[in-house]
Amino acid sequence: IYGVMINAAYGIGSQISGMVSFISSSFNNAIAPQLMAAEGGGSRTRMLSLAELQSKISFLLLAMIGIPTMFEMQKLLELWLVEVPENSMLFGCAFLSMQIVDTLSSGLGTANRAIGNIGIYILVTFTPKLLVLPLSWIILKYSGSLFLVGLLLFMIETMCMLLRIYLFRNVSGFSAREYLKSVILRVIFPAITSIIICVIVFLLVHTDLRIIYTYFFSIIGFIITTYFVTLDKSEKIFVLSIVKKIIEK
């Protein structure tokens, strides 16, 4: 079923997703020790606050680059490769979407490791991913639609993200409702702003420089919306301190 061209497209899509997701890993590495220290010091409230911030900033960093990348995926592939394998754009967008959704609960993964309740958490949140291969085989066997396979990957990643939030509901001091309100609902605004800007540029600009306009206006709009809508005062101060530490390294 999986021919050479499909395997190549799958591999390229995975590489693009990995390169873009590297952007948020520096922030995660910077905040994780502070989160662990907060839990170890008995400050559960601060630990949960840092977990929410990690999820929020990880999403923002990845979505800021990932959204315009998905809109300009075909152009990027043409610049990168001499011959673009068929369906590379599909898999690239699918993997990026999965990575972006995954970051929405990434802080809870770090918080869970800090608490030490790892076994059940990993079992429940990663088991659905084992369904990808057999379900993909069934989809390709009976419909041959790679789009449905990409949609399946996205849906399973979304399910895993929601399972992480659900499993964390019994942790003292954690509220799933507050998490959805302070993290997921707050980060929607810059994401929507970026998508709208990308759509406008995509429809109105028809030159070889469109890719530059897409990234420039999308990122500017994303940053402005994030600063004035998504982050509160304390989060702005904390993020700036982390950025300063990363730059000094």
CSV table of C-alpha atoms in Angstrom, one decimal:
chain,number,residue,atom,x,y,z
A,1,ILE,CA,0.0,0.0,0.0
A,2,TYR,CA,2.7,2.5,1.0
A,3,GLY,CA,4.7,3.1,-2.2
A,4,VAL,CA,8.1,4.7,-2.4
A,5,MET,CA,6.6,8.1,-3.2
A,6,ILE,CA,4.2,8.0,-0.2
A,7,ASN,CA,7.1,6.9,2.1
A,8,ALA,CA,9.2,9.8,0.8
A,9,ALA,CA,6.3,12.3,1.3
A,10,TYR,CA,5.8,10.9,4.8
A,11,GLY,CA,9.5,11.3,5.7
A,12,ILE,CA,9.7,14.9,4.3
A,13,GLY,CA,6.5,15.9,6.2
A,14,SER,CA,8.0,14.5,9.4
A,15,GLN,CA,11.3,16.4,8.9
A,16,ILE,CA,9.5,19.7,8.3
A,17,SER,CA,7.4,19.2,11.5
A,18,GLY,CA,10.6,18.3,13.5
A,19,MET,CA,12.4,21.4,12.3
A,20,VAL,CA,9.5,23.8,13.1
A,21,SER,CA,8.9,22.2,16.5
A,22,PHE,CA,12.5,22.8,17.5
A,23,ILE,CA,11.5,26.4,18.0
A,24,SER,CA,9.5,25.6,21.1
A,25,SER,CA,11.9,23.1,22.6
A,26,SER,CA,14.3,25.7,23.9
A,27,PHE,CA,11.5,27.3,26.0
A,28,ASN,CA,10.4,23.9,27.3
A,29,ASN,CA,14.0,23.1,28.3
A,30,ALA,CA,14.2,26.5,30.1
A,31,ILE,CA,11.0,26.2,32.1
A,32,ALA,CA,11.0,22.5,33.0
A,33,PRO,CA,13.7,22.8,35.8
A,34,GLN,CA,11.7,25.6,37.4
A,35,LEU,CA,8.5,23.5,37.2
A,36,MET,CA,10.2,20.5,38.8
A,37,ALA,CA,11.7,22.7,41.5
A,38,ALA,CA,8.4,24.2,42.4
A,39,GLU,CA,6.8,20.8,42.9
A,40,GLY,CA,9.8,19.5,44.8
A,41,GLY,CA,9.5,22.6,47.1
A,42,GLY,CA,5.9,21.9,47.8
A,43,SER,CA,4.5,24.8,45.8
A,44,ARG,CA,1.8,23.0,43.8
A,45,THR,CA,0.1,26.3,42.8
A,46,ARG,CA,3.3,27.7,41.2
A,47,MET,CA,4.0,24.3,39.5
A,48,LEU,CA,0.5,24.3,37.9
A,49,SER,CA,0.9,27.9,36.9
A,50,LEU,CA,4.2,27.1,35.2
A,51,ALA,CA,2.6,24.0,33.5
A,52,GLU,CA,-0.1,26.2,32.1
A,53,LEU,CA,2.4,28.8,30.9
A,54,GLN,CA,4.6,26.1,29.3
A,55,SER,CA,1.6,24.8,27.3
A,56,LYS,CA,0.5,28.3,26.3
A,57,ILE,CA,4.0,29.5,25.2
A,58,SER,CA,4.8,26.2,23.5
A,59,PHE,CA,1.7,26.5,21.4
A,60,LEU,CA,2.3,30.1,20.6
A,61,LEU,CA,5.9,29.6,19.5
A,62,LEU,CA,5.0,26.7,17.3
A,63,ALA,CA,1.8,28.1,15.9
A,64,MET,CA,3.5,31.4,15.1
A,65,ILE,CA,5.8,29.7,12.6
A,66,GLY,CA,3.7,26.6,11.8
A,67,ILE,CA,0.5,28.4,10.6
A,68,PRO,CA,2.2,30.4,7.8
A,69,THR,CA,4.4,27.4,7.0
A,70,MET,CA,1.3,25.3,6.3
A,71,PHE,CA,0.0,28.0,4.0
A,72,GLU,CA,3.3,28.2,2.1
A,73,MET,CA,4.2,24.5,2.4
A,74,GLN,CA,4.1,23.8,-1.4
A,75,LYS,CA,6.4,26.8,-2.1
A,76,LEU,CA,8.8,25.8,0.6
A,77,LEU,CA,9.0,22.2,-0.7
A,78,GLU,CA,9.7,23.5,-4.2
A,79,LEU,CA,12.5,25.7,-2.9
A,80,TRP,CA,13.9,22.8,-0.8
A,81,LEU,CA,13.6,19.9,-3.2
A,82,VAL,CA,14.4,19.4,-6.9
A,83,GLU,CA,11.4,17.1,-7.3
A,84,VAL,CA,8.6,17.3,-4.7
A,85,PRO,CA,7.1,13.9,-3.9
A,86,GLU,CA,3.4,13.7,-4.3
A,87,ASN,CA,1.4,14.3,-1.0
A,88,SER,CA,4.4,15.8,0.7
A,89,MET,CA,2.3,19.0,1.4
A,90,LEU,CA,-0.5,16.9,2.9
A,91,PHE,CA,1.8,15.0,5.3
A,92,GLY,CA,3.7,18.1,6.2
A,93,CYS,CA,0.6,20.0,7.2
A,94,ALA,CA,-0.8,16.9,9.0
A,95,PHE,CA,2.4,16.6,11.1
A,96,LEU,CA,2.5,20.3,11.9
A,97,SER,CA,-1.1,20.3,12.9
A,98,MET,CA,-0.4,17.3,15.2
A,99,GLN,CA,2.6,19.1,16.8
A,100,ILE,CA,0.6,22.3,17.4
A,101,VAL,CA,-2.3,20.4,19.0
A,102,ASP,CA,0.1,18.4,21.2
A,103,THR,CA,1.7,21.5,22.7
A,104,LEU,CA,-1.7,22.5,24.1
A,105,SER,CA,-1.1,20.0,26.9
A,106,SER,CA,2.7,19.8,26.9
A,107,GLY,CA,3.0,21.5,30.2
A,108,LEU,CA,0.8,18.8,31.8
A,109,GLY,CA,3.2,16.2,30.7
A,110,THR,CA,6.1,17.9,32.4
A,111,ALA,CA,3.9,18.5,35.5
A,112,ASN,CA,3.0,14.8,35.6
A,113,ARG,CA,6.6,13.9,35.6
A,114,ALA,CA,7.2,16.3,38.4
A,115,ILE,CA,4.5,14.7,40.5
A,116,GLY,CA,5.8,11.2,39.6
A,117,ASN,CA,2.5,9.7,38.4
A,118,ILE,CA,3.9,8.5,35.1
A,119,GLY,CA,2.7,4.9,34.4
A,120,ILE,CA,-1.1,5.3,33.9
A,121,TYR,CA,-0.6,8.7,32.3
A,122,ILE,CA,1.7,7.3,29.5
A,123,LEU,CA,-0.4,4.2,29.1
A,124,VAL,CA,-3.7,6.0,28.5
A,125,THR,CA,-2.4,9.0,26.5
A,126,PHE,CA,-0.1,7.0,24.2
A,127,THR,CA,-2.2,3.9,23.6
A,128,PRO,CA,-4.6,5.6,21.1
A,129,LYS,CA,-1.5,6.3,18.9
A,130,LEU,CA,-1.1,2.6,18.5
A,131,LEU,CA,-4.4,2.6,16.5
A,132,VAL,CA,-2.8,4.8,13.8
A,133,LEU,CA,-1.3,2.0,11.8
A,134,PRO,CA,-4.2,-0.5,11.7
A,135,LEU,CA,-6.8,2.3,11.1
A,136,SER,CA,-4.6,3.9,8.4
A,137,TRP,CA,-4.4,0.4,6.7
A,138,ILE,CA,-8.2,0.1,6.8
A,139,ILE,CA,-8.7,3.6,5.4
A,140,LEU,CA,-6.2,3.0,2.5
A,141,LYS,CA,-7.6,-0.4,1.8
A,142,TYR,CA,-11.2,0.7,1.4
A,143,SER,CA,-10.9,4.3,0.3
A,144,GLY,CA,-7.3,4.9,-0.8
A,145,SER,CA,-7.6,8.5,0.7
A,146,LEU,CA,-4.4,9.9,2.1
A,147,PHE,CA,-6.4,13.0,3.2
A,148,LEU,CA,-8.4,10.7,5.5
A,149,VAL,CA,-5.2,9.3,6.9
A,150,GLY,CA,-3.9,12.8,7.6
A,151,LEU,CA,-7.3,13.6,9.3
A,152,LEU,CA,-7.0,10.5,11.4
A,153,LEU,CA,-3.6,11.5,12.6
A,154,PHE,CA,-4.9,14.9,13.6
A,155,MET,CA,-8.0,13.5,15.4
A,156,ILE,CA,-6.0,10.9,17.4
A,157,GLU,CA,-3.5,13.6,18.5
A,158,THR,CA,-6.5,15.8,19.6
A,159,MET,CA,-7.9,12.8,21.5
A,160,CYS,CA,-4.6,12.3,23.3
A,161,MET,CA,-4.4,16.0,24.2
A,162,LEU,CA,-7.9,15.9,25.7
A,163,LEU,CA,-7.1,12.7,27.6
A,164,ARG,CA,-4.1,14.4,29.2
A,165,ILE,CA,-6.3,17.2,30.5
A,166,TYR,CA,-8.9,14.7,31.7
A,167,LEU,CA,-6.4,12.5,33.5
A,168,PHE,CA,-5.0,15.5,35.3
A,169,ARG,CA,-8.4,16.5,36.7
A,170,ASN,CA,-7.8,14.7,40.1
A,171,VAL,CA,-4.5,16.4,40.8
A,172,SER,CA,-4.9,18.7,43.8
A,173,GLY,CA,-5.3,22.4,42.7
A,174,PHE,CA,-5.9,21.6,39.1
A,175,SER,CA,-9.2,22.6,37.3
A,176,ALA,CA,-9.8,21.3,33.8
A,177,ARG,CA,-12.3,24.1,33.2
A,178,GLU,CA,-9.8,26.8,34.3
A,179,TYR,CA,-7.2,25.1,32.1
A,180,LEU,CA,-9.4,25.3,29.0
A,181,LYS,CA,-10.3,28.9,29.8
A,182,SER,CA,-6.8,30.2,30.6
A,183,VAL,CA,-4.8,28.2,28.1
A,184,ILE,CA,-6.8,26.9,25.1
A,185,LEU,CA,-9.3,29.7,24.8
A,186,ARG,CA,-6.7,32.4,25.2
A,187,VAL,CA,-4.4,31.0,22.5
A,188,ILE,CA,-7.1,30.7,19.9
A,189,PHE,CA,-7.1,34.5,19.3
A,190,PRO,CA,-3.6,34.8,17.8
A,191,ALA,CA,-4.0,31.6,15.9
A,192,ILE,CA,-7.2,32.9,14.3
A,193,THR,CA,-5.6,36.2,13.6
A,194,SER,CA,-2.7,34.4,11.8
A,195,ILE,CA,-5.0,32.2,9.8
A,196,ILE,CA,-7.0,35.2,8.6
A,197,ILE,CA,-3.9,37.2,7.6
A,198,CYS,CA,-2.5,34.2,5.7
A,199,VAL,CA,-5.8,33.7,3.9
A,200,ILE,CA,-5.9,37.3,2.8
A,201,VAL,CA,-2.3,37.3,1.6
A,202,PHE,CA,-2.8,34.0,-0.1
A,203,LEU,CA,-5.8,35.3,-2.0
A,204,LEU,CA,-4.5,38.8,-2.8
A,205,VAL,CA,-0.8,38.4,-3.5
A,206,HIS,CA,0.3,36.5,-6.6
A,207,THR,CA,4.0,37.1,-6.8
A,208,ASP,CA,7.1,35.0,-6.0
A,209,LEU,CA,7.6,37.2,-2.9
A,210,ARG,CA,4.3,36.1,-1.4
A,211,ILE,CA,6.0,33.7,1.0
A,212,ILE,CA,7.8,36.7,2.5
A,213,TYR,CA,4.6,38.7,2.9
A,214,THR,CA,2.8,35.6,4.4
A,215,TYR,CA,5.4,35.1,7.1
A,216,PHE,CA,6.0,38.8,7.9
A,217,PHE,CA,2.4,39.9,8.3
A,218,SER,CA,1.3,36.7,9.9
A,219,ILE,CA,4.0,36.8,12.5
A,220,ILE,CA,3.5,40.5,13.2
A,221,GLY,CA,-0.2,40.0,13.7
A,222,PHE,CA,0.3,36.9,15.8
A,223,ILE,CA,2.8,38.7,18.2
A,224,ILE,CA,0.5,41.8,18.6
A,225,THR,CA,-2.5,39.7,19.4
A,226,THR,CA,-0.5,37.5,21.8
A,227,TYR,CA,0.9,40.5,23.7
A,228,PHE,CA,-2.4,42.4,24.1
A,229,VAL,CA,-4.9,39.5,24.3
A,230,THR,CA,-3.3,36.2,25.3
A,231,LEU,CA,-0.6,37.0,28.0
A,232,ASP,CA,-1.3,38.7,31.3
A,233,LYS,CA,1.2,41.0,32.9
A,234,SER,CA,3.0,38.4,35.0
A,235,GLU,CA,3.3,36.1,32.0
A,236,LYS,CA,4.8,38.8,29.9
A,237,ILE,CA,7.5,39.5,32.6
A,238,PHE,CA,8.3,35.8,33.0
A,239,VAL,CA,8.5,35.1,29.2
A,240,LEU,CA,10.9,38.1,28.7
A,241,SER,CA,13.1,36.7,31.5
A,242,ILE,CA,13.2,33.3,29.8
A,243,VAL,CA,14.0,34.8,26.4
A,244,LYS,CA,16.8,36.8,28.0
A,245,LYS,CA,18.3,33.7,29.5
A,246,ILE,CA,18.1,31.8,26.2
A,247,ILE,CA,19.7,34.7,24.3
A,248,GLU,CA,22.6,34.9,26.9
A,249,LYS,CA,23.4,31.3,26.3
